[in-house]
């Protein structure tokens, strides 16, 4: 089964880029334990939840926006994919403490008013032996999204309050190992080896 493409996905493909392909690349790089549920933070259109489901993972996916949750559910239904549970979720105030061996956040950091707090909350939700993976547009990715927004009269596309260096620095506060992979439109950080609270 293939993931249902949104109009944005199709437009980006017409520009010569594969956003869905990069999401699958990120999932392969993450190499999460297939026996563990993946916690997908800030699902948005459901692009990452769909990708994780297509890759065979059991997914818990949340968003603070009820409209986004409905769009994500519709996307999964249209794709014929399952194994995703959707929940209402405020990423800046999550009631989780070490519950998840696999935590993912894809292209959402630029939407958060306080990305430092959100990264801290995601790190808290991650198990000591788990992985936190953050995917975020790089300079080229933001340029493509700005063209898309301009051509569709959507106004300016949001830019992050935190740049790539800031994301990596924040991850290093919480994890011993942080590696960064550069894709065409995105950077992917894989953090593991969670530090004890006393070391932060």
mmCIF file of C-alpha atoms in Angstrom:
data_model
loop_
_atom_site.group_PDB
_atom_site.id
_atom_site.type_symbol
_atom_site.label_atom_id
_atom_site.label_comp_id
_atom_site.label_asym_id
_atom_site.label_seq_id
_atom_site.Cartn_x
_atom_site.Cartn_y
_atom_site.Cartn_z
ATOM 1 C CA UNK A 1 0.000 0.000 0.000
ATOM 2 C CA UNK A 2 1.216 3.500 -0.777
ATOM 3 C CA UNK A 3 0.728 6.666 1.238
ATOM 4 C CA UNK A 4 -2.006 8.990 -0.018
ATOM 5 C CA UNK A 5 -0.389 12.142 -1.412
ATOM 6 C CA UNK A 6 -1.679 15.563 -0.386
ATOM 7 C CA UNK A 7 -1.781 18.443 -2.857
ATOM 8 C CA UNK A 8 1.366 19.793 -1.178
ATOM 9 C CA UNK A 9 3.147 16.460 -1.661
ATOM 10 C CA UNK A 10 2.202 16.459 -5.359
ATOM 11 C CA UNK A 11 3.300 20.079 -5.845
ATOM 12 C CA UNK A 12 6.668 19.392 -4.213
ATOM 13 C CA UNK A 13 7.043 16.356 -6.505
ATOM 14 C CA UNK A 14 6.366 18.598 -9.521
ATOM 15 C CA UNK A 15 9.280 20.755 -8.336
ATOM 16 C CA UNK A 16 11.491 17.674 -8.551
ATOM 17 C CA UNK A 17 11.609 16.609 -4.915
ATOM 18 C CA UNK A 18 10.181 13.624 -3.051
ATOM 19 C CA UNK A 19 9.011 14.660 0.394
ATOM 20 C CA UNK A 20 7.499 11.217 1.028
ATOM 21 C CA UNK A 21 10.750 9.620 -0.101
ATOM 22 C CA UNK A 22 12.690 11.674 2.430
ATOM 23 C CA UNK A 23 10.281 10.684 5.193
ATOM 24 C CA UNK A 24 10.915 7.022 4.396
ATOM 25 C CA UNK A 25 14.665 7.707 4.368
ATOM 26 C CA UNK A 26 14.349 9.223 7.843
ATOM 27 C CA UNK A 27 12.447 6.182 9.123
ATOM 28 C CA UNK A 28 15.119 3.857 7.721
ATOM 29 C CA UNK A 29 17.871 5.952 9.327
ATOM 30 C CA UNK A 30 16.027 5.880 12.665
ATOM 31 C CA UNK A 31 16.040 2.064 12.630
ATOM 32 C CA UNK A 32 13.603 1.882 15.522
ATOM 33 C CA UNK A 33 13.021 -1.442 17.257
ATOM 34 C CA UNK A 34 10.170 -3.047 15.253
ATOM 35 C CA UNK A 35 8.785 -4.528 18.471
ATOM 36 C CA UNK A 36 8.366 -1.112 20.108
ATOM 37 C CA UNK A 37 5.570 1.403 19.566
ATOM 38 C CA UNK A 38 6.744 4.656 17.959
ATOM 39 C CA UNK A 39 5.545 7.886 19.577
ATOM 40 C CA UNK A 40 5.014 10.425 16.761
ATOM 41 C CA UNK A 41 4.824 13.957 18.186
ATOM 42 C CA UNK A 42 2.878 16.697 16.329
ATOM 43 C CA UNK A 43 1.415 14.596 13.527
ATOM 44 C CA UNK A 44 0.213 17.507 11.361
ATOM 45 C CA UNK A 45 -1.003 16.062 8.052
ATOM 46 C CA UNK A 46 -0.114 12.547 9.193
ATOM 47 C CA UNK A 47 2.771 12.228 6.753
ATOM 48 C CA UNK A 48 5.157 10.670 9.282
ATOM 49 C CA UNK A 49 2.478 8.551 10.965
ATOM 50 C CA UNK A 50 1.611 7.154 7.517
ATOM 51 C CA UNK A 51 5.270 6.516 6.697
ATOM 52 C CA UNK A 52 5.877 4.720 9.984
ATOM 53 C CA UNK A 53 2.752 2.625 9.472
ATOM 54 C CA UNK A 54 3.800 1.735 5.931
ATOM 55 C CA UNK A 55 7.182 0.646 7.329
ATOM 56 C CA UNK A 56 5.377 -1.751 9.653
ATOM 57 C CA UNK A 57 5.532 0.118 12.954
ATOM 58 C CA UNK A 58 2.811 0.377 15.573
ATOM 59 C CA UNK A 59 2.347 4.124 16.077
ATOM 60 C CA UNK A 60 0.916 6.468 18.703
ATOM 61 C CA UNK A 61 0.529 9.866 17.029
ATOM 62 C CA UNK A 62 -0.678 13.109 18.561
ATOM 63 C CA UNK A 63 -1.370 16.740 17.789
ATOM 64 C CA UNK A 64 -2.849 19.734 19.627
ATOM 65 C CA UNK A 65 -4.921 20.727 16.563
ATOM 66 C CA UNK A 66 -8.142 18.675 16.219
ATOM 67 C CA UNK A 67 -8.375 19.571 12.507
ATOM 68 C CA UNK A 68 -4.873 18.186 11.953
ATOM 69 C CA UNK A 69 -5.868 14.958 13.678
ATOM 70 C CA UNK A 70 -8.880 14.590 11.402
ATOM 71 C CA UNK A 71 -6.732 15.185 8.314
ATOM 72 C CA UNK A 72 -4.206 12.622 9.527
ATOM 73 C CA UNK A 73 -6.921 10.045 10.192
ATOM 74 C CA UNK A 74 -8.378 10.643 6.722
ATOM 75 C CA UNK A 75 -4.962 10.208 5.139
ATOM 76 C CA UNK A 76 -4.435 6.854 6.875
ATOM 77 C CA UNK A 77 -7.891 5.699 5.846
ATOM 78 C CA UNK A 78 -7.342 6.725 2.223
ATOM 79 C CA UNK A 79 -3.985 4.940 2.211
ATOM 80 C CA UNK A 80 -5.497 1.766 3.650
ATOM 81 C CA UNK A 81 -2.896 1.810 6.423
ATOM 82 C CA UNK A 82 -3.505 0.857 10.035
ATOM 83 C CA UNK A 83 -1.616 0.395 13.297
ATOM 84 C CA UNK A 84 -1.864 4.090 14.249
ATOM 85 C CA UNK A 85 -3.661 5.431 17.298
ATOM 86 C CA UNK A 86 -4.279 9.193 17.348
ATOM 87 C CA UNK A 87 -4.500 11.268 20.534
ATOM 88 C CA UNK A 88 -4.911 14.895 21.566
ATOM 89 C CA UNK A 89 -1.425 16.058 22.500
ATOM 90 C CA UNK A 90 0.154 19.286 23.719
ATOM 91 C CA UNK A 91 3.827 18.756 22.902
ATOM 92 C CA UNK A 92 4.872 21.423 25.399
ATOM 93 C CA UNK A 93 3.189 19.624 28.296
ATOM 94 C CA UNK A 94 3.236 15.845 27.870
ATOM 95 C CA UNK A 95 2.415 13.483 30.712
ATOM 96 C CA UNK A 96 5.045 10.911 29.768
ATOM 97 C CA UNK A 97 8.229 9.957 31.581
ATOM 98 C CA UNK A 98 10.373 7.328 29.893
ATOM 99 C CA UNK A 99 7.467 5.403 28.383
ATOM 100 C CA UNK A 100 8.718 5.228 24.779
ATOM 101 C CA UNK A 101 11.760 3.520 23.285
ATOM 102 C CA UNK A 102 11.073 5.271 19.969
ATOM 103 C CA UNK A 103 10.147 8.965 19.699
ATOM 104 C CA UNK A 104 9.803 10.833 16.390
ATOM 105 C CA UNK A 105 9.077 14.468 15.533
ATOM 106 C CA UNK A 106 8.956 15.413 11.842
ATOM 107 C CA UNK A 107 8.932 18.989 10.534
ATOM 108 C CA UNK A 108 7.192 20.415 13.559
ATOM 109 C CA UNK A 109 9.956 22.240 15.447
ATOM 110 C CA UNK A 110 9.365 25.383 13.356
ATOM 111 C CA UNK A 111 5.743 25.467 14.551
ATOM 112 C CA UNK A 112 6.543 25.542 18.273
ATOM 113 C CA UNK A 113 6.697 28.818 20.192
ATOM 114 C CA UNK A 114 9.098 27.188 22.686
ATOM 115 C CA UNK A 115 11.091 24.466 20.895
ATOM 116 C CA UNK A 116 13.490 24.132 23.837
ATOM 117 C CA UNK A 117 10.610 23.088 26.071
ATOM 118 C CA UNK A 118 9.235 20.660 23.463
ATOM 119 C CA UNK A 119 12.613 18.960 22.932
ATOM 120 C CA UNK A 120 12.920 18.632 26.703
ATOM 121 C CA UNK A 121 9.439 17.077 26.897
ATOM 122 C CA UNK A 122 10.262 14.621 24.095
ATOM 123 C CA UNK A 123 13.526 13.674 25.777
ATOM 124 C CA UNK A 124 11.626 13.100 29.018
ATOM 125 C CA UNK A 125 9.149 10.816 27.210
ATOM 126 C CA UNK A 126 12.028 8.787 25.752
ATOM 127 C CA UNK A 127 13.212 5.697 27.626
ATOM 128 C CA UNK A 128 16.792 5.643 28.904
ATOM 129 C CA UNK A 129 17.746 3.092 26.252
ATOM 130 C CA UNK A 130 15.564 4.666 23.537
ATOM 131 C CA UNK A 131 15.988 6.996 20.564
ATOM 132 C CA UNK A 132 14.625 10.455 19.854
ATOM 133 C CA UNK A 133 14.607 11.346 16.157
ATOM 134 C CA UNK A 134 13.935 14.879 14.937
ATOM 135 C CA UNK A 135 13.442 15.689 11.267
ATOM 136 C CA UNK A 136 13.357 19.332 10.240
ATOM 137 C CA UNK A 137 13.589 21.285 7.006
ATOM 138 C CA UNK A 138 17.046 22.526 6.090
ATOM 139 C CA UNK A 139 17.650 25.767 4.176
ATOM 140 C CA UNK A 140 16.636 24.189 0.858
ATOM 141 C CA UNK A 141 13.537 22.664 2.419
ATOM 142 C CA UNK A 142 12.352 25.988 3.801
ATOM 143 C CA UNK A 143 12.975 27.612 0.408
ATOM 144 C CA UNK A 144 10.797 24.985 -1.298
ATOM 145 C CA UNK A 145 8.038 25.425 1.275
ATOM 146 C CA UNK A 146 8.146 29.198 0.845
ATOM 147 C CA UNK A 147 7.700 28.797 -2.923
ATOM 148 C CA UNK A 148 4.776 26.426 -2.328
ATOM 149 C CA UNK A 149 3.103 28.856 0.079
ATOM 150 C CA UNK A 150 3.653 31.813 -2.256
ATOM 151 C CA UNK A 151 2.280 29.959 -5.289
ATOM 152 C CA UNK A 152 -0.799 28.864 -3.344
ATOM 153 C CA UNK A 153 -1.463 32.242 -1.681
ATOM 154 C CA UNK A 154 -0.931 30.753 1.777
ATOM 155 C CA UNK A 155 1.129 33.619 3.108
ATOM 156 C CA UNK A 156 4.600 33.213 4.541
ATOM 157 C CA UNK A 157 5.736 29.773 5.609
ATOM 158 C CA UNK A 158 6.809 29.640 9.250
ATOM 159 C CA UNK A 159 10.502 29.662 10.038
ATOM 160 C CA UNK A 160 11.807 28.055 13.179
ATOM 161 C CA UNK A 161 12.686 29.971 16.313
ATOM 162 C CA UNK A 162 15.544 27.452 16.515
ATOM 163 C CA UNK A 163 18.066 26.758 13.754
ATOM 164 C CA UNK A 164 19.794 23.460 12.990
ATOM 165 C CA UNK A 165 22.674 24.197 15.337
ATOM 166 C CA UNK A 166 20.187 24.964 18.109
ATOM 167 C CA UNK A 167 18.354 21.672 17.611
ATOM 168 C CA UNK A 168 21.604 19.728 17.798
ATOM 169 C CA UNK A 169 22.763 21.646 20.879
ATOM 170 C CA UNK A 170 19.497 20.952 22.687
ATOM 171 C CA UNK A 171 19.648 17.264 21.850
ATOM 172 C CA UNK A 172 23.210 17.088 23.190
ATOM 173 C CA UNK A 173 21.976 18.437 26.516
ATOM 174 C CA UNK A 174 19.786 15.351 26.891
ATOM 175 C CA UNK A 175 21.640 12.588 25.020
ATOM 176 C CA UNK A 176 25.206 11.262 24.837
ATOM 177 C CA UNK A 177 25.015 10.323 21.163
ATOM 178 C CA UNK A 178 23.639 12.711 18.524
ATOM 179 C CA UNK A 179 24.183 12.109 14.818
ATOM 180 C CA UNK A 180 22.906 14.289 11.989
ATOM 181 C CA UNK A 181 22.074 13.158 8.457
ATOM 182 C CA UNK A 182 21.579 15.685 5.659
ATOM 183 C CA UNK A 183 18.931 14.911 3.042
ATOM 184 C CA UNK A 184 17.968 17.170 0.137
ATOM 185 C CA UNK A 185 15.174 19.031 1.951
ATOM 186 C CA UNK A 186 15.645 17.924 5.535
ATOM 187 C CA UNK A 187 18.105 17.243 8.302
ATOM 188 C CA UNK A 188 17.560 14.191 10.493
ATOM 189 C CA UNK A 189 18.989 13.983 14.002
ATOM 190 C CA UNK A 190 19.146 10.645 15.813
ATOM 191 C CA UNK A 191 19.739 10.957 19.553
ATOM 192 C CA UNK A 192 20.410 8.042 21.890
ATOM 193 C CA UNK A 193 22.038 7.330 25.233
ATOM 194 C CA UNK A 194 19.790 9.466 27.399
ATOM 195 C CA UNK A 195 21.671 11.346 30.102
ATOM 196 C CA UNK A 196 20.621 11.087 33.750
ATOM 197 C CA UNK A 197 18.773 14.166 34.977
ATOM 198 C CA UNK A 198 21.719 14.975 37.249
ATOM 199 C CA UNK A 199 24.021 15.372 34.206
ATOM 200 C CA UNK A 200 21.921 18.069 32.483
#
